[in-house]
Short mmCIF file of C-alpha atoms in Angstrom, two decimals:
data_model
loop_
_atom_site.label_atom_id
_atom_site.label_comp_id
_atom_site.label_asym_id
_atom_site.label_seq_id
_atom_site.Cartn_x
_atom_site.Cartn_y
_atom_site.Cartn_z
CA UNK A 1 4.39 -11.39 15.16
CA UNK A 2 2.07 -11.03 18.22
CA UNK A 3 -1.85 -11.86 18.04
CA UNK A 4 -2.18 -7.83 18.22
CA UNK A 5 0.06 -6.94 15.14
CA UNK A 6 -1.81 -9.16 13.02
CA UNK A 7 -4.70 -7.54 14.50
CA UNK A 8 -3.71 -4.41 13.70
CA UNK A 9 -2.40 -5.68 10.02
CA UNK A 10 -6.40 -6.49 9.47
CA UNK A 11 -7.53 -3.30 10.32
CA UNK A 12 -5.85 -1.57 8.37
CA UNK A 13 -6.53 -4.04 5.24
CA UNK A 14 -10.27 -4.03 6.18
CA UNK A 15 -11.53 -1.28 4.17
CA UNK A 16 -10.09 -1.93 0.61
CA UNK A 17 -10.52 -5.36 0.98
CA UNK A 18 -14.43 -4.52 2.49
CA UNK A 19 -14.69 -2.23 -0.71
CA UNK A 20 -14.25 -4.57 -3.07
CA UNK A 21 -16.22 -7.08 -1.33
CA UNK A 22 -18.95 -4.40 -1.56
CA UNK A 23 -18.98 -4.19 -5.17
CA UNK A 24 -18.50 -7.42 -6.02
CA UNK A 25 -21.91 -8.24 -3.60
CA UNK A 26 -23.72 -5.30 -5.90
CA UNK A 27 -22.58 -6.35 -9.38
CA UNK A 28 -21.62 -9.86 -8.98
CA UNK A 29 -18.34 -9.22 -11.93
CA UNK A 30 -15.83 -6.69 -11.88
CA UNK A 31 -16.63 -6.01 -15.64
CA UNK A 32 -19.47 -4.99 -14.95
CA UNK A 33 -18.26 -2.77 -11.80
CA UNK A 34 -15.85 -1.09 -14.70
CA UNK A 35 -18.91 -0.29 -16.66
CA UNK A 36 -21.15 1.14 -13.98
CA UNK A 37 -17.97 3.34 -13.20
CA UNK A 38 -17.72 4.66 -16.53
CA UNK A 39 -21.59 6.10 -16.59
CA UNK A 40 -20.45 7.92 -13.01
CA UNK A 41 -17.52 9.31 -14.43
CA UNK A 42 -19.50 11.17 -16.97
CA UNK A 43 -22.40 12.38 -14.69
CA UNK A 44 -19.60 13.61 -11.83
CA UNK A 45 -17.25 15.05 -13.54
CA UNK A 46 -16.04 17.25 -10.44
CA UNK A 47 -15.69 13.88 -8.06
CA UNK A 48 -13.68 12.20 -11.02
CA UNK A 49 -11.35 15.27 -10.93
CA UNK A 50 -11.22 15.11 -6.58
CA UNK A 51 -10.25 11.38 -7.18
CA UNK A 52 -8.12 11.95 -9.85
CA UNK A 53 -6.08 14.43 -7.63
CA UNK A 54 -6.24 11.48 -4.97
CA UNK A 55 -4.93 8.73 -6.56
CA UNK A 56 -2.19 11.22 -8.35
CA UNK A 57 -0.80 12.81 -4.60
CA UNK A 58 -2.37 10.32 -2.15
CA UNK A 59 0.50 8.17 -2.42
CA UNK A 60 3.19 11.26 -2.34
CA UNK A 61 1.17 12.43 1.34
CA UNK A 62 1.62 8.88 2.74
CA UNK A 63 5.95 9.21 1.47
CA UNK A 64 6.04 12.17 3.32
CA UNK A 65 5.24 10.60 6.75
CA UNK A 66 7.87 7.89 5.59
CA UNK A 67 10.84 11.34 4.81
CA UNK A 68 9.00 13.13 8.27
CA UNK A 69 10.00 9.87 10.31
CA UNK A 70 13.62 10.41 8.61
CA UNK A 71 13.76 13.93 9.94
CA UNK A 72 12.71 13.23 13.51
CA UNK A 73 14.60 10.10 13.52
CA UNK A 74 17.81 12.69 13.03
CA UNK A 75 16.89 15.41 15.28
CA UNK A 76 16.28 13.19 17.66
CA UNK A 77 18.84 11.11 17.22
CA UNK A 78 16.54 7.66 17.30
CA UNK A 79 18.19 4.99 16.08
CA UNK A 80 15.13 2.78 16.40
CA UNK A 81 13.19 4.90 14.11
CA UNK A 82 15.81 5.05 11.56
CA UNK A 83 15.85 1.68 11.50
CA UNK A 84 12.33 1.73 10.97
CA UNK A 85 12.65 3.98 8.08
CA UNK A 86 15.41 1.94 6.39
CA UNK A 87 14.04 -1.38 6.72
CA UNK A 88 10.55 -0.12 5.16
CA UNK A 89 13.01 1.52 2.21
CA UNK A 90 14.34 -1.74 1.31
CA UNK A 91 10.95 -3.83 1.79
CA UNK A 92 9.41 -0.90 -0.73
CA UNK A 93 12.50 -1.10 -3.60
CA UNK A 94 12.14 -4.93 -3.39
CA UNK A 95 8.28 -5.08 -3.54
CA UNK A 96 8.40 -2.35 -6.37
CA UNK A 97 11.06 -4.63 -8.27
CA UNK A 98 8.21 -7.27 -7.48
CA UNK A 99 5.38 -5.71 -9.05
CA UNK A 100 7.07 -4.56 -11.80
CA UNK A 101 8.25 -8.42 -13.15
CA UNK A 102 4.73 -9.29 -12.33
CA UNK A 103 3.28 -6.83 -14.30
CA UNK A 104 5.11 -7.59 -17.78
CA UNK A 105 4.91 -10.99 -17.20
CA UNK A 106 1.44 -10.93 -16.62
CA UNK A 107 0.39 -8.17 -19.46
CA UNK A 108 -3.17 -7.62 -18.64
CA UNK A 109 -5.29 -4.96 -20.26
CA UNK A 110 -6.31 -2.35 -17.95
CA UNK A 111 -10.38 -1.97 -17.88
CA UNK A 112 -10.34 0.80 -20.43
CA UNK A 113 -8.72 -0.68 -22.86
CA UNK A 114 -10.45 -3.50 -22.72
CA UNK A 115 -13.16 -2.23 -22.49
CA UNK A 116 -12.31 -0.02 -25.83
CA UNK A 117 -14.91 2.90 -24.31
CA UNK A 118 -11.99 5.71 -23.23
CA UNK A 119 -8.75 6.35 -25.05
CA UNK A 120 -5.53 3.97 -23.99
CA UNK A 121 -3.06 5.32 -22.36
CA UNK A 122 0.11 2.97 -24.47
CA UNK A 123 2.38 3.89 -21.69
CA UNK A 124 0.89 1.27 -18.93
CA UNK A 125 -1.86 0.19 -20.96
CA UNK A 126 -1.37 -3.85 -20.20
CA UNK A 127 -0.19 -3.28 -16.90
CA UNK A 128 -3.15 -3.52 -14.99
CA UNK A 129 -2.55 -6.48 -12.90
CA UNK A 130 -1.51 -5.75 -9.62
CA UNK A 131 -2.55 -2.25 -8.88
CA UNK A 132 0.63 -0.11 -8.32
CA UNK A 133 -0.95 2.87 -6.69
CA UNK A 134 -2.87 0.37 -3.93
CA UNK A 135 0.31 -1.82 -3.52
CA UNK A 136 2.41 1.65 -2.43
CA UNK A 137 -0.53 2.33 -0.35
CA UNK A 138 -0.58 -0.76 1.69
CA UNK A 139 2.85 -0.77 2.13
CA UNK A 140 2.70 2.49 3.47
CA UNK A 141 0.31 2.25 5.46
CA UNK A 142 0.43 -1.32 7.31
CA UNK A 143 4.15 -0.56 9.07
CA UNK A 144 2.77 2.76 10.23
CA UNK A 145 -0.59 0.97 12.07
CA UNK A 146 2.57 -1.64 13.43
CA UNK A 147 4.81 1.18 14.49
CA UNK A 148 2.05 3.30 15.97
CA UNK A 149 0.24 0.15 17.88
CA UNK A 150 -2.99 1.14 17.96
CA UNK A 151 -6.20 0.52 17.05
CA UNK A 152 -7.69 3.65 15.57
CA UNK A 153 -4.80 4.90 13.90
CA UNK A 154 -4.44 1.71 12.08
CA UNK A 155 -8.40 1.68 10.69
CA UNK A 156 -7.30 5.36 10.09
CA UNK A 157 -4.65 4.66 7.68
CA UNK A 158 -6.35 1.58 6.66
CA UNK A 159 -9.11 3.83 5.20
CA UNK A 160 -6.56 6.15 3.73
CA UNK A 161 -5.48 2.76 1.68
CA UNK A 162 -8.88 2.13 0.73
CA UNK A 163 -9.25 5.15 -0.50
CA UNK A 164 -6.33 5.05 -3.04
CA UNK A 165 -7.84 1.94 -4.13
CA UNK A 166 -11.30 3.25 -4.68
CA UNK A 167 -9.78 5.49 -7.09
CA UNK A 168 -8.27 3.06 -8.81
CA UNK A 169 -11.40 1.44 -9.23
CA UNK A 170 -13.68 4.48 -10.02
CA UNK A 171 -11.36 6.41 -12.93
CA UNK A 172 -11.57 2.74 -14.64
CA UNK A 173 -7.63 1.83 -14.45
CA UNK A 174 -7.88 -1.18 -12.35
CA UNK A 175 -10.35 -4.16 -11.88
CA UNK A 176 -11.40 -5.43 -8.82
CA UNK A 177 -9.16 -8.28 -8.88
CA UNK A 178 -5.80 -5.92 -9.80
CA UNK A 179 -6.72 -3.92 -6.33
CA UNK A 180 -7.06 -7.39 -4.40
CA UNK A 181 -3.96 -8.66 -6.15
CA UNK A 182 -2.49 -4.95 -4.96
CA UNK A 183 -3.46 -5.52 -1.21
CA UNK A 184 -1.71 -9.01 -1.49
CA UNK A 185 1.17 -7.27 -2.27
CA UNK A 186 1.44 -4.67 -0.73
CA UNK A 187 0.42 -6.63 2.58
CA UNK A 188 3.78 -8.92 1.86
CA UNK A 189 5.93 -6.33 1.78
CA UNK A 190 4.24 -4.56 4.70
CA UNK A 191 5.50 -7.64 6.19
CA UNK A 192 8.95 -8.00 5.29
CA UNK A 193 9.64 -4.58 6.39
CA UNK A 194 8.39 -5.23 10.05
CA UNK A 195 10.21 -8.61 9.94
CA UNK A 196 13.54 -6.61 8.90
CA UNK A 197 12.58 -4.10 11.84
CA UNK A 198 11.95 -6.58 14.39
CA UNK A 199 15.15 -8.45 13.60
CA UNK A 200 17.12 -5.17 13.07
CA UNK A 201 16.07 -4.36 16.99
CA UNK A 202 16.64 -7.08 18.28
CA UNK A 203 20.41 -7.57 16.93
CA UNK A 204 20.84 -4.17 18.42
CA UNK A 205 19.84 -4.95 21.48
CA UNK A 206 21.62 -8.13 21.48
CA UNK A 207 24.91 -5.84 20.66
CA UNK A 208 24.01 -3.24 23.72
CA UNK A 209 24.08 -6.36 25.90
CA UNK A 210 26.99 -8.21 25.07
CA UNK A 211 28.81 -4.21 25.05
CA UNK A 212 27.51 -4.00 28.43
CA UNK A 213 29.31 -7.28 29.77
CA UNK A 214 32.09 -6.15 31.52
CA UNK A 215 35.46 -7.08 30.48
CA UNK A 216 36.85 -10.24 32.74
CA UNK A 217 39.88 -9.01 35.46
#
């Protein structure tokens, strides 16, 4: 990748990764960031419910622009986007498979149940490590900064990510680490879908060339 692309791939990591950074520089221990989260919880009830609705349809917004890109790519009959599109779909299933081994194999105890202070959720209870919800939201995000090329969308989306990830942190689901570990993720497979993109193009164009070679007399 060019200088700018991975300039543009730290933009839009910059605020989750900031955001942790920031509360780990205030309470020195994400165990204690989990506790300080649990007394806000209970004094804000209405911003846990606003994040709550965040972290459960942020995600599904960010998919849309992925299903949007589909559409145009049709109407318009872009085969570059489609590409685009594809590419990302295959770098998403294979960092979902990803994050799925990791978390079974790894088995931790999300903050809450740890913790023992809220009731446990059995369903994903020890999969905590990496964040799920930030991993999607990196992936989604970092391609679209690529794609778009530009400086201000990217810190756009980039805070869109960090949002998700605040969330994360705030309802008490994920520890610092688990959003970090997310970002890691979610930053390879941000990655491997531009890499598939990048080589998709340029085999295409490599085809359009050698097509228009004209046939020897």
């Amino acid at each position: 990748m060019r200088a700018r692309d991975w300039g543009l791939v730290v933009l839009a990591l910059l605020p989750a990764v900031t955001l942790v950074g920031i509360f780990w520089a205030i309470w020195g221990n994400e165990h204690h960031v989990v506790n300080q989260f649990v007394g806000y919880r209970g004094r804000w009830p209405q911003v846990t419910f606003l994040l709550q609705s965040v972290t459960n349809y942020g995600n599904f917004i960010l998919f849309g622009a992925y299903a949007g890109l589909l559409v145009a790519a049709d109407v318009r009959r872009d085969a570059s986007l489609r590409r685009f599109a594809l590419c990302w779909l295959v770098a998403f299933l294979l960092t979902l498979l990803a994050i799925y081994l990791v978390k079974h194999h790894v088995g931790r105890a999300r903050p809450y149940v740890a913790s023992g202070l809220e009731a446990v959720e059995l369903l994903n209870a020890y999969h905590s490590f990496p964040s799920g919800h930030t991993t999607e939201a990196v992936l989604l995000v970092v391609p679209l900064a690529l794609l778009i090329g530009r400086r201000v969308p990217a810190v756009a989306l980039g805070c869109i990510a960090g949002l998700i990830a605040f969330t994360r942190i705030f309802l008490g689901v994920h520890y610092l680490t688990d959003v970090l570990g997310g970002v890691a993720f979610g930053t390879l497979g941000a990655l491997l879908a531009w890499w598939l993109y990048r080589r998709a193009e340029r085999r295409s164009r490599e085809h359009h060339s050698l097509a228009e070679i004209p046939a020897p007399l």
